[in-house]
Short mmCIF file of C-alpha atoms in Angstrom, two decimals:
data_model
loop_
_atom_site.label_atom_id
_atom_site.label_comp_id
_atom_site.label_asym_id
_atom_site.label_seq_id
_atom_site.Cartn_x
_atom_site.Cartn_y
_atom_site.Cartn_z
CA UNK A 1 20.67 -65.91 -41.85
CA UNK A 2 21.47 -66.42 -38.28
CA UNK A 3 25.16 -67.52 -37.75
CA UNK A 4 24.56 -70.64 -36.51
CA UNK A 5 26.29 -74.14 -36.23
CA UNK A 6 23.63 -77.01 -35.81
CA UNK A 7 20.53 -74.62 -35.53
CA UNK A 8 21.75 -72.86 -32.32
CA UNK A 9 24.38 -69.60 -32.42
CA UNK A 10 26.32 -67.51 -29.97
CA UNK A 11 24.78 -65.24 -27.31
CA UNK A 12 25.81 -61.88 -28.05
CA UNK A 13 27.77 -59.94 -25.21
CA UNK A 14 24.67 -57.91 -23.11
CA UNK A 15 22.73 -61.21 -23.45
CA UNK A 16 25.57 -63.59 -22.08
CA UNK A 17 25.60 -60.58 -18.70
CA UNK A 18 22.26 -61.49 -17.94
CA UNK A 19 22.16 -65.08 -18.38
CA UNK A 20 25.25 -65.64 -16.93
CA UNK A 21 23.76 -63.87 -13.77
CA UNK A 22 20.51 -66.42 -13.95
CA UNK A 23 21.94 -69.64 -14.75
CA UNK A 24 23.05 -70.58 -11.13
CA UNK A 25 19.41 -70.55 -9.99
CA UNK A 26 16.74 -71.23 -12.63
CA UNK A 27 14.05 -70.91 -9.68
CA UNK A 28 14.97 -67.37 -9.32
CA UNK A 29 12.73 -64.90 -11.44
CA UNK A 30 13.86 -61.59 -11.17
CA UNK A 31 15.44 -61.35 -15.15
CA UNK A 32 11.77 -61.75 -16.62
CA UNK A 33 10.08 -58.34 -17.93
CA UNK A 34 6.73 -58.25 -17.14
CA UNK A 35 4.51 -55.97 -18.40
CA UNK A 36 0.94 -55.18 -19.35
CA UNK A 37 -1.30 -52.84 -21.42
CA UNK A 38 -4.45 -52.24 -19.41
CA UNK A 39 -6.68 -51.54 -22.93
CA UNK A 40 -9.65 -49.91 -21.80
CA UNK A 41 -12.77 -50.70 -23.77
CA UNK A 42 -13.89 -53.87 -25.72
CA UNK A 43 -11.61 -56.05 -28.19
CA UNK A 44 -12.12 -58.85 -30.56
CA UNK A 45 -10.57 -61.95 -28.97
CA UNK A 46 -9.46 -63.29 -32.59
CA UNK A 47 -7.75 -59.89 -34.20
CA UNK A 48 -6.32 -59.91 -31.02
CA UNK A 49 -5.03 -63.08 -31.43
CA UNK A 50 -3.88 -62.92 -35.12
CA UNK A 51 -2.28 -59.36 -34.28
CA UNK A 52 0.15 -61.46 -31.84
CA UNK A 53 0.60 -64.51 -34.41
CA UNK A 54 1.87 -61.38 -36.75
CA UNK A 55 4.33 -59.72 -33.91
CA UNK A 56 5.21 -63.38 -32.95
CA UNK A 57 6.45 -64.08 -36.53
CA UNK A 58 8.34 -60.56 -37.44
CA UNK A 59 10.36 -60.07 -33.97
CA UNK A 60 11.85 -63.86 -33.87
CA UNK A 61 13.90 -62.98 -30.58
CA UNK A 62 10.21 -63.96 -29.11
CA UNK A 63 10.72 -67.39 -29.64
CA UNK A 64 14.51 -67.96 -29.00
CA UNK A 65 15.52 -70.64 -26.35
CA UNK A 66 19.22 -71.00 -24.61
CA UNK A 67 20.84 -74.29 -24.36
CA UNK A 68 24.13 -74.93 -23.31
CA UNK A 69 26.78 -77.21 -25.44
CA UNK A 70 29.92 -78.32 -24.23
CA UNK A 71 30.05 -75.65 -21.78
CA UNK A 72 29.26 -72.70 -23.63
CA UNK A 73 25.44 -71.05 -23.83
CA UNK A 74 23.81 -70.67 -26.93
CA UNK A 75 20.31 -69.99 -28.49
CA UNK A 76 17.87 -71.28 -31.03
CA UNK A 77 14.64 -69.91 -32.57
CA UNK A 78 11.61 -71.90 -32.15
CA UNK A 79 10.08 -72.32 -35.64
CA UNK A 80 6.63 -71.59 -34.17
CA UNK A 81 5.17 -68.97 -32.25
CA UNK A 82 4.15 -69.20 -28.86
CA UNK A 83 0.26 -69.09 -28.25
CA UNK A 84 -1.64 -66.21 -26.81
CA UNK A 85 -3.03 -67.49 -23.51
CA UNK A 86 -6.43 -66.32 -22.68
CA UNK A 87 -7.69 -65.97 -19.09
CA UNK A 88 -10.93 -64.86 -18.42
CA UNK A 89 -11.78 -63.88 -14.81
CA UNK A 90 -14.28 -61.12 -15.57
CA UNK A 91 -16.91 -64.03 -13.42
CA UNK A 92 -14.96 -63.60 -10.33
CA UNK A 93 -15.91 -61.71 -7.50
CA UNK A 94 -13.22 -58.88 -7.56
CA UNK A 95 -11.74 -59.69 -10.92
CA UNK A 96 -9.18 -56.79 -10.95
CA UNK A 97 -8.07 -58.30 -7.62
CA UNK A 98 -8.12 -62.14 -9.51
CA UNK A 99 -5.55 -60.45 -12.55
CA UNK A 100 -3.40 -59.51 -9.86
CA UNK A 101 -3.11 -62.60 -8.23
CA UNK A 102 -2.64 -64.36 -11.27
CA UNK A 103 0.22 -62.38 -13.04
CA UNK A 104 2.00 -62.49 -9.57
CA UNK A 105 1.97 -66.18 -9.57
CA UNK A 106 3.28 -66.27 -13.78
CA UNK A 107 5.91 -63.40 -12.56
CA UNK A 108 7.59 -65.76 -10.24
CA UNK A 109 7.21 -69.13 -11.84
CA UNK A 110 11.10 -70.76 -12.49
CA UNK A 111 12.64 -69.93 -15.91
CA UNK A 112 12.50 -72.71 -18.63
CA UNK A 113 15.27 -71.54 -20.68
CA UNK A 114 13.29 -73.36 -23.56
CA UNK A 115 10.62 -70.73 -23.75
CA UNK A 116 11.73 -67.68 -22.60
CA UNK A 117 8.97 -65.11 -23.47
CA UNK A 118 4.78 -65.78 -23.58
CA UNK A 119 2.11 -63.38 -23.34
CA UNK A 120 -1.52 -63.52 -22.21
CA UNK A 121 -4.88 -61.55 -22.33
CA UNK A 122 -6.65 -61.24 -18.90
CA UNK A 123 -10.35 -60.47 -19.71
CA UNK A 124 -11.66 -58.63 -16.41
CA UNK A 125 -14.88 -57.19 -17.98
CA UNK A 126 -16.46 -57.01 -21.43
CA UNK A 127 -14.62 -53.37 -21.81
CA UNK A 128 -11.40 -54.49 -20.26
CA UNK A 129 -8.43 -56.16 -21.05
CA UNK A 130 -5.10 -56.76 -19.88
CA UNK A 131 -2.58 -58.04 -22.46
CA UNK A 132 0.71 -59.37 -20.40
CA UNK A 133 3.71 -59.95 -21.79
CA UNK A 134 6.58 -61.80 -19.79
CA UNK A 135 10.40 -61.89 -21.44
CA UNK A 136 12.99 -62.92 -20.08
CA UNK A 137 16.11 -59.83 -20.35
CA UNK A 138 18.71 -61.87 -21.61
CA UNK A 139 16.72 -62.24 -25.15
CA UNK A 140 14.11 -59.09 -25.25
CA UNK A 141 14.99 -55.36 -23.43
CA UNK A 142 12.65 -53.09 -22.31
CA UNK A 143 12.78 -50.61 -25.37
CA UNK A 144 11.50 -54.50 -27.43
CA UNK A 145 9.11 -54.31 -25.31
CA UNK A 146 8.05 -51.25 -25.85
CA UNK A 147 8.07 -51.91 -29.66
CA UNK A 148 6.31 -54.91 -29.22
CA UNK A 149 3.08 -53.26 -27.72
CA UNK A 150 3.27 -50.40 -30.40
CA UNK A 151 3.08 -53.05 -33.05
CA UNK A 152 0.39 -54.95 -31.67
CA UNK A 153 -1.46 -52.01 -31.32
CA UNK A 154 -1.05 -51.09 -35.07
CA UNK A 155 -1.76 -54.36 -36.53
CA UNK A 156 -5.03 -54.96 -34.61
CA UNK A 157 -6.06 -51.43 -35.11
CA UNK A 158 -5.37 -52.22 -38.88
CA UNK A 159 -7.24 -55.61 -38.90
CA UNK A 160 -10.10 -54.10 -37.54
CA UNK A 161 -10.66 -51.53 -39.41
CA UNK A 162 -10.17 -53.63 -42.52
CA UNK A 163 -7.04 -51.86 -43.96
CA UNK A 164 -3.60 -53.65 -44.78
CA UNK A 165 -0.73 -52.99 -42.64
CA UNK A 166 3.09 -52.71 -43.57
CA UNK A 167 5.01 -55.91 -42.81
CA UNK A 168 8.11 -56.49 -41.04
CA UNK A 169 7.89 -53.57 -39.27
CA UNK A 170 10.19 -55.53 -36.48
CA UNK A 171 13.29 -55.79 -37.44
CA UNK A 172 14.37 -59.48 -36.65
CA UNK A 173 17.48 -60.32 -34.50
CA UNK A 174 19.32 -60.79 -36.94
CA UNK A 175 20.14 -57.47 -37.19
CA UNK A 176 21.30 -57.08 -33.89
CA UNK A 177 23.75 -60.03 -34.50
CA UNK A 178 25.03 -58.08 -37.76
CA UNK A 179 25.24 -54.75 -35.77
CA UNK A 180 27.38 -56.26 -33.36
CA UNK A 181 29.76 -58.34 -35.64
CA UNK A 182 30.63 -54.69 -37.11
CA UNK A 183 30.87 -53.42 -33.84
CA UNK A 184 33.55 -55.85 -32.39
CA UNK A 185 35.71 -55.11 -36.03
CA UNK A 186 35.44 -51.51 -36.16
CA UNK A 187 34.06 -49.60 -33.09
CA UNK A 188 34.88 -51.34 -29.51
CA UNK A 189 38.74 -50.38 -29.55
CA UNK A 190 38.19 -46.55 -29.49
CA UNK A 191 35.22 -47.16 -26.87
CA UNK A 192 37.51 -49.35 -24.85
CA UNK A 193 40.14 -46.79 -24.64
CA UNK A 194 37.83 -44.19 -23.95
CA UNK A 195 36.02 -45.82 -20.73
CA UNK A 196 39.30 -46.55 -19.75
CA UNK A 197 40.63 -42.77 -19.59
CA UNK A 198 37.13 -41.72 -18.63
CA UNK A 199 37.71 -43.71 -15.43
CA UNK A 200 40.81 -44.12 -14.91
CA UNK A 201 40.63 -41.84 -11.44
CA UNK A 202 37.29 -41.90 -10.85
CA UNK A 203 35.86 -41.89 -6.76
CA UNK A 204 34.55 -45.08 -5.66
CA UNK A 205 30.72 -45.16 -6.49
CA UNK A 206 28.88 -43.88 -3.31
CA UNK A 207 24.77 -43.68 -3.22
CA UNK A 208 22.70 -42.10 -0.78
CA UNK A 209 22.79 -44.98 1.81
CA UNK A 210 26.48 -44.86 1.48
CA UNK A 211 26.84 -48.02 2.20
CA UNK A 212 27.08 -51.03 0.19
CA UNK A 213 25.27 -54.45 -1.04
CA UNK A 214 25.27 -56.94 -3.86
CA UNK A 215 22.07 -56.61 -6.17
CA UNK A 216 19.22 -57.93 -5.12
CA UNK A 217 15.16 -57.85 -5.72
CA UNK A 218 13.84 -54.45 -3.80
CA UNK A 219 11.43 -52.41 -2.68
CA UNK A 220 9.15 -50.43 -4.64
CA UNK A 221 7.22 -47.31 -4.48
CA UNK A 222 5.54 -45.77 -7.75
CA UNK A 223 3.94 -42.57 -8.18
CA UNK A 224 2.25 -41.19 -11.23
CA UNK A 225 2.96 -38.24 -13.38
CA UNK A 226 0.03 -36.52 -15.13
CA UNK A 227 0.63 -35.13 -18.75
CA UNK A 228 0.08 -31.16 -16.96
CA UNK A 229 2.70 -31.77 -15.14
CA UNK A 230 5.31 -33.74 -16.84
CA UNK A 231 4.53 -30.79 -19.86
CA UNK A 232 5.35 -28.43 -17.45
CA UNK A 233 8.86 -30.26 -16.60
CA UNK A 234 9.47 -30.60 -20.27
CA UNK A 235 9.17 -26.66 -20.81
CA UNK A 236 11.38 -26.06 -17.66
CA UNK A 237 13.99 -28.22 -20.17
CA UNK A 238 13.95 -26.36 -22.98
CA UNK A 239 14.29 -23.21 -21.34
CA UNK A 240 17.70 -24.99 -19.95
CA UNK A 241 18.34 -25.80 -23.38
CA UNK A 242 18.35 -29.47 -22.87
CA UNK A 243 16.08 -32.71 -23.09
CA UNK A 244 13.54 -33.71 -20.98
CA UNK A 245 15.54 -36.98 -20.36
CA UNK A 246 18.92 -34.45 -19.51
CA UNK A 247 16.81 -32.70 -16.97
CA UNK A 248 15.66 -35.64 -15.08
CA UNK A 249 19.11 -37.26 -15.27
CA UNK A 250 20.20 -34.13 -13.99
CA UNK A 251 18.18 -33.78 -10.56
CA UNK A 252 18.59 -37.37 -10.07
CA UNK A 253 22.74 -36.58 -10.09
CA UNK A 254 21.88 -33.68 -8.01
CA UNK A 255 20.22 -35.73 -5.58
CA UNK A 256 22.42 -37.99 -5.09
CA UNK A 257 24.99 -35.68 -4.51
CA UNK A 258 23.60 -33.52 -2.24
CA UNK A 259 21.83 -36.39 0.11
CA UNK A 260 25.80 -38.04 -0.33
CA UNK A 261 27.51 -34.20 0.23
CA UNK A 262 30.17 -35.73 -2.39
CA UNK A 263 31.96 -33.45 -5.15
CA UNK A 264 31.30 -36.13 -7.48
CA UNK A 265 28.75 -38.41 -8.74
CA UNK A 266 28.56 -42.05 -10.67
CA UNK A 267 25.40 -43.04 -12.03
CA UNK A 268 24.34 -46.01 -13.41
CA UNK A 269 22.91 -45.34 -16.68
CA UNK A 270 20.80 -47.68 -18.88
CA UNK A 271 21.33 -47.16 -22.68
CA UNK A 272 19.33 -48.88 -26.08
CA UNK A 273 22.37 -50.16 -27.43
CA UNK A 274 20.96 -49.29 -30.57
CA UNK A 275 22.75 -46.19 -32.21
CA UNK A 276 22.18 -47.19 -35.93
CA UNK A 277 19.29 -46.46 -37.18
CA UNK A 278 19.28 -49.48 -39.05
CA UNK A 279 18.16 -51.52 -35.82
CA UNK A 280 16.39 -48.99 -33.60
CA UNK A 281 13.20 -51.28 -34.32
CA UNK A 282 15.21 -54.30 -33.89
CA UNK A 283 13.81 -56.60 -31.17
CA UNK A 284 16.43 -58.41 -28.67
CA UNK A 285 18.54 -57.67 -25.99
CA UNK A 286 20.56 -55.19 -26.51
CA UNK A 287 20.56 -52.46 -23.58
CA UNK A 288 23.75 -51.49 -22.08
CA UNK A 289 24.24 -49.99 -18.35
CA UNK A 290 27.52 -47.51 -18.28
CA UNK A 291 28.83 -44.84 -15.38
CA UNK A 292 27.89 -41.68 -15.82
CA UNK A 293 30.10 -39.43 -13.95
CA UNK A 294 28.94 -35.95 -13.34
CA UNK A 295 30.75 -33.44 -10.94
CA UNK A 296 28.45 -31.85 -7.84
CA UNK A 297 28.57 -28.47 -6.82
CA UNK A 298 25.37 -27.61 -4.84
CA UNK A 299 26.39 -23.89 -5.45
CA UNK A 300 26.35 -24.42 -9.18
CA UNK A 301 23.36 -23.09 -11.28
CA UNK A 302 20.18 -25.68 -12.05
CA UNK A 303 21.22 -24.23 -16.01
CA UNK A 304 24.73 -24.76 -15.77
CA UNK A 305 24.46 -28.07 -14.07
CA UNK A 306 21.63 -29.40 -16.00
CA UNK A 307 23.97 -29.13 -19.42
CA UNK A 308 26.79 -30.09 -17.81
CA UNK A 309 24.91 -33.46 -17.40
CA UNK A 310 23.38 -33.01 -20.89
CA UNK A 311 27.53 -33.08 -22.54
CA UNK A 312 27.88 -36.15 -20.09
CA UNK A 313 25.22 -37.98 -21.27
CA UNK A 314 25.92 -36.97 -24.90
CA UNK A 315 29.72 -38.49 -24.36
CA UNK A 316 28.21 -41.55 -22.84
CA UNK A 317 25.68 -42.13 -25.76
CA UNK A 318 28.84 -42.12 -28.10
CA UNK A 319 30.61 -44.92 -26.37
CA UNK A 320 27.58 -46.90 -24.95
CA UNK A 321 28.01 -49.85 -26.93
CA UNK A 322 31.07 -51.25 -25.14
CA UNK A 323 29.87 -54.00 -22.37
CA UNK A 324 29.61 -53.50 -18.88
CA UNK A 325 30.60 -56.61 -17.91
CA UNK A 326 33.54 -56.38 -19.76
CA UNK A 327 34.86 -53.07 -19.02
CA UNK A 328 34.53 -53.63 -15.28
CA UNK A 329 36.43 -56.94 -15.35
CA UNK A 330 38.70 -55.21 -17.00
CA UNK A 331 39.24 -52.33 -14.37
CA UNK A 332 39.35 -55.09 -12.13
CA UNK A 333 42.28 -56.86 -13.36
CA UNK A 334 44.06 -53.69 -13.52
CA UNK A 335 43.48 -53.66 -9.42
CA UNK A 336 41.22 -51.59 -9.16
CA UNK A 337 37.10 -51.79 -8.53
CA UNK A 338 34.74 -53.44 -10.74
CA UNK A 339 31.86 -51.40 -8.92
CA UNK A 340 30.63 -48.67 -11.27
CA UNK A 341 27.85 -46.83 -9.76
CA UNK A 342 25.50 -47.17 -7.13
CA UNK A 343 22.79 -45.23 -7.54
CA UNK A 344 20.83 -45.68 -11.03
CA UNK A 345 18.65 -43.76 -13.27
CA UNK A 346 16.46 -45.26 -15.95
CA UNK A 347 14.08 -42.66 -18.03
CA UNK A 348 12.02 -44.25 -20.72
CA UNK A 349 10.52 -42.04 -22.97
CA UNK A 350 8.74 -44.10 -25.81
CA UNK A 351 6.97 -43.36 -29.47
CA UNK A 352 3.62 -45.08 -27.44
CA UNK A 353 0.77 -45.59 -30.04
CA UNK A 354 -1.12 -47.72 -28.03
CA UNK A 355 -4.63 -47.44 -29.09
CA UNK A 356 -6.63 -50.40 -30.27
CA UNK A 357 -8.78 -49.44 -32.93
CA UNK A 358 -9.58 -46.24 -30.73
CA UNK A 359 -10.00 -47.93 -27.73
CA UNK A 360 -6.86 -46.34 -25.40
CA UNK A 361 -4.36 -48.38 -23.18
CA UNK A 362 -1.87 -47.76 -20.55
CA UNK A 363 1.13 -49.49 -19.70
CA UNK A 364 2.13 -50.98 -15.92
CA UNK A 365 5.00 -53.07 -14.91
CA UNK A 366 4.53 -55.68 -12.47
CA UNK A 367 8.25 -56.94 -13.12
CA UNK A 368 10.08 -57.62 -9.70
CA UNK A 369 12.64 -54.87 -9.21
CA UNK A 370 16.15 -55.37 -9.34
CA UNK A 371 18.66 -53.46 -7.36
CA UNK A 372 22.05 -52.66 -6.30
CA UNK A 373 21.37 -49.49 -4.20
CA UNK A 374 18.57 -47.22 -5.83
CA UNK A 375 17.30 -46.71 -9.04
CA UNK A 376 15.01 -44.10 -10.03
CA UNK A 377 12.77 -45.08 -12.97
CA UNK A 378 11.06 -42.32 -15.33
CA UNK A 379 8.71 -44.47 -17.59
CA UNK A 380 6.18 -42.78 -20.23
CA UNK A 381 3.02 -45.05 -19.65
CA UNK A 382 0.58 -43.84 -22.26
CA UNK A 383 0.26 -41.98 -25.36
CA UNK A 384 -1.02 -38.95 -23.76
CA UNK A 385 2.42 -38.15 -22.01
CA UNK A 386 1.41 -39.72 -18.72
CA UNK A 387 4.69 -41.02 -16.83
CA UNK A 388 5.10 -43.40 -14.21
CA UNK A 389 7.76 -42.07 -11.64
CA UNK A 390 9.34 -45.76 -9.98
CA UNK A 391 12.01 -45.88 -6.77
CA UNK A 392 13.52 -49.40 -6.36
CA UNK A 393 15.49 -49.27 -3.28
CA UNK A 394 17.83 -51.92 -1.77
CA UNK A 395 16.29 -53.89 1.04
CA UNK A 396 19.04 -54.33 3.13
CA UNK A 397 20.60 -50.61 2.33
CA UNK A 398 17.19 -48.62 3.14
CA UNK A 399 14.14 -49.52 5.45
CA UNK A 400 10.23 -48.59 4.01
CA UNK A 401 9.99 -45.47 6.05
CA UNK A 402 13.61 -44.30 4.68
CA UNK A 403 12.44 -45.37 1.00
CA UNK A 404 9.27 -43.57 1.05
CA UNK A 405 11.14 -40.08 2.39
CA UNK A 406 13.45 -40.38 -0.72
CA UNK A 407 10.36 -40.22 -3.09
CA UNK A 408 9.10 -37.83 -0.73
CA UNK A 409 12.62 -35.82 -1.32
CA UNK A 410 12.78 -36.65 -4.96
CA UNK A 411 9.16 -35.66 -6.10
CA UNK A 412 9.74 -32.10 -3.83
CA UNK A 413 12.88 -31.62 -5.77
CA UNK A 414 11.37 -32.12 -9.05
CA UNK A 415 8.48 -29.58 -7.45
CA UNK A 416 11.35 -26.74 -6.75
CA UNK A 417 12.79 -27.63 -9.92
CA UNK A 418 9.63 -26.73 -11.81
CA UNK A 419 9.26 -23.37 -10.09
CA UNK A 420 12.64 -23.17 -10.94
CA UNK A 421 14.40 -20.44 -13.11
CA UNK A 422 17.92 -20.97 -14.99
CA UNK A 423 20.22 -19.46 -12.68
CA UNK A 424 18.45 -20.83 -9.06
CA UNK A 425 21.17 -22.65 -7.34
CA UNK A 426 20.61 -26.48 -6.65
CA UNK A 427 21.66 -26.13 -2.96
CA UNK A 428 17.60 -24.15 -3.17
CA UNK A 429 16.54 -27.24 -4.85
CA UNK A 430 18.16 -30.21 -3.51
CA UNK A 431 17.81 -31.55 0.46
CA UNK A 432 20.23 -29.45 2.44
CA UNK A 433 22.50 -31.45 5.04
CA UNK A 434 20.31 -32.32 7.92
CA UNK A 435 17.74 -33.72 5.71
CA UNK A 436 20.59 -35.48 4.34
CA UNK A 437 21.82 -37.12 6.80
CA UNK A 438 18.58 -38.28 8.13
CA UNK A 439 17.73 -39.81 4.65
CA UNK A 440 21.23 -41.43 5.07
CA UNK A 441 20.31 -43.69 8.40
#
């Protein structure tokens, strides 16, 4: 059961960050997630439908609301799931054009913190489909989402076919509640001290316009990543002995520090929040942002450096439960900055079944991006391996032609690193000093 006084219970700790950060200005859209699978072939409008009823009922974090009583913000589940919408504009003239239009005008409709998540099938021709999903990040993350589309995928692949699928596959948010109850009693103390030793003389957060704003919706570029290619990066990683996630971590850090020419770099890094395996499938909001701090040397081996950042990122995964909110007003009311990063780095490398009875899909984000300097966004898109390489940049930090010669610098560095071997310095890699500064204004 949920713990609950009068139907409604407490926000839990990454959820009260976000809606804290929305409540001000319920006209303002940039916490939704919106997504879509662009399913490629034909699909039955009513397994379609009775695949989301089934989603809808297992991951009950879909249907939670927020009020707020006697000053404090709590949420409720709705006892019934939201419909699926369905639009069909395969009639129009330029229907792929007519999708567009229409998710941009549901991405920035105000929030009703009533109903904080829907979804919707966009019919632009009999043999394609768009299913959209819209949540709001203070009750569903991006790795829900991603579990969300897998299981749609598997239940209407399983309805069609005629064969039974497993149940609750979703874990409900319940779980997450439970995981964080234990959490608070046994965990956050050693995680709190940590953070606080980890940082305790840390350089103040610099990013490559080295200058500084508060967050703010930004400008995006995207650029795709075929399966060849990100194969090729992922075989460049193992020969470094690390991940594929380490290695792009690790020229994003590199980056950074060589366009900054700093000995030292803190990245923002986005985490599941989810280390038990108990709620991995758990959908809710639950994702965590922490500093990464990872030294620069741009005489330093790609090898060396690359597992340097690997032990980092291993260190952080073992502490990334405790809050960011908290820890930097903490750090604040010791005197110093709250600021923890600038520059971010987001790589999203998920399970993706998404095939509807054998007819493929690929996911796209149409979510307005979200800022506080640059983030770098490595997303897998499609079963096949296909990634989706994203730069949000800060409006009032970077102008478009400065913002399209970062990708420009980041997809060449990712280029060098692939042609790369072990002990190839990242000062061969990374943009040398004039290029540097000219990135930098």
């Amino acid at each position: 059961m949920h713990a609950s006084h009068g139907g409604h219970f407490p926000l839990l700790p990454a959820q009260l960050r976000t809606w804290n950060a929305q409540i001000d200005d319920l006209t303002n859209p940039v916490f939704f997630i919106c997504d879509y699978l662009e399913i490629r072939g034909p699909v039955d409008p009513d397994i379609l439908r009775a695949a989301h009823l089934q989603v809808e009922r297992e991951a009950d974090a879909l249907r939670l609301g927020i009020i707020t009583v006697e000053g404090e913000h709590r949420q409720f589940v709705h006892p019934d799931p939201t419909p699926l919408q369905w639009v069909d504009l395969s009639a129009r003239s330029d229907p792929a054009a007519a999708a567009a239009a229409w998710m941009a005008e549901d991405v920035h409709r105000p929030v009703d913190p009533l109903r904080l998540c829907g979804a919707a099938v966009i019919k632009t021709a009999d043999d394609c489909f768009l299913l959209y999903w819209k949540v709001h990040h203070a009750v569903v993350d991006g790795w829900s989402l991603a579990l969300i589309f897998n299981r749609m995928a598997a239940v209407y692949s399983a309805l069609s076919e005629g064969r039974s699928y497993e149940k609750g596959m979703l874990q409900p948010f319940e779980r997450l509640q439970e995981h964080e109850a234990a959490y608070w009693q046994k965990r956050s103390l050693a995680d709190r001290a940590h953070w606080h030793s980890k940082l305790a003389d840390r350089p103040e957060p610099v990013g490559p316009s080295r200058r500084r704003a508060q967050v703010a919706a930004g400008r995006r570029l995207r650029h795709e990543l075929a399966p060849d290619r990100v194969a090729r990066l992922g075989e460049v990683a193992d020969g470094l002995g690390v991940t594929w996630s380490d290695l792009a971590i690790s020229a994003m850090a590199a980056y950074v520090g060589s366009t900054v020419q700093v000995p030292e770099v803190l990245l923002g890094l986005p985490t599941a929040g989810r280390l038990s395996p108990q709620v991995r499938n758990a959908v809710g909001m639950a994702t965590n942002i922490l500093p990464l701090r990872v030294p620069f040397d741009d005489g330093s081996s790609l090898a060396g450096h690359a597992q340097r950042v690997s032990r980092e990122v291993r260190e952080l995964l073992l502490h990334s439960r405790y809050p960011t909110a908290e820890l930097s007003r903490e750090i604040t009311e010791r005197g110093g900055s709250g600021r923890l990063w600038a520059a971010m780095v987001n790589v999203m490398l998920f399970d993706h079944r998404l095939d509807f009875a054998g007819v493929p899909a690929i996911q796209h984000t149409v979510s307005i991006p979200l800022t506080v300097d640059m983030t770098l966004y490595l997303i897998q898109i499609a079963s096949d391996g296909t990634m989706e390489l994203i730069l949000d940049t800060h409006p009032d930090l970077y102008s478009a032609p400065e913002t399209e010669a970062h990708l420009a610098g980041l997809l060449s560095m990712f280029d060098a690193i692939e042609k790369a071997g072990p002990h190839t310095p990242l000062h061969a890699l990374c943009p040398g000093p004039e290029r540097s500064r000219a990135l930098s204004g």
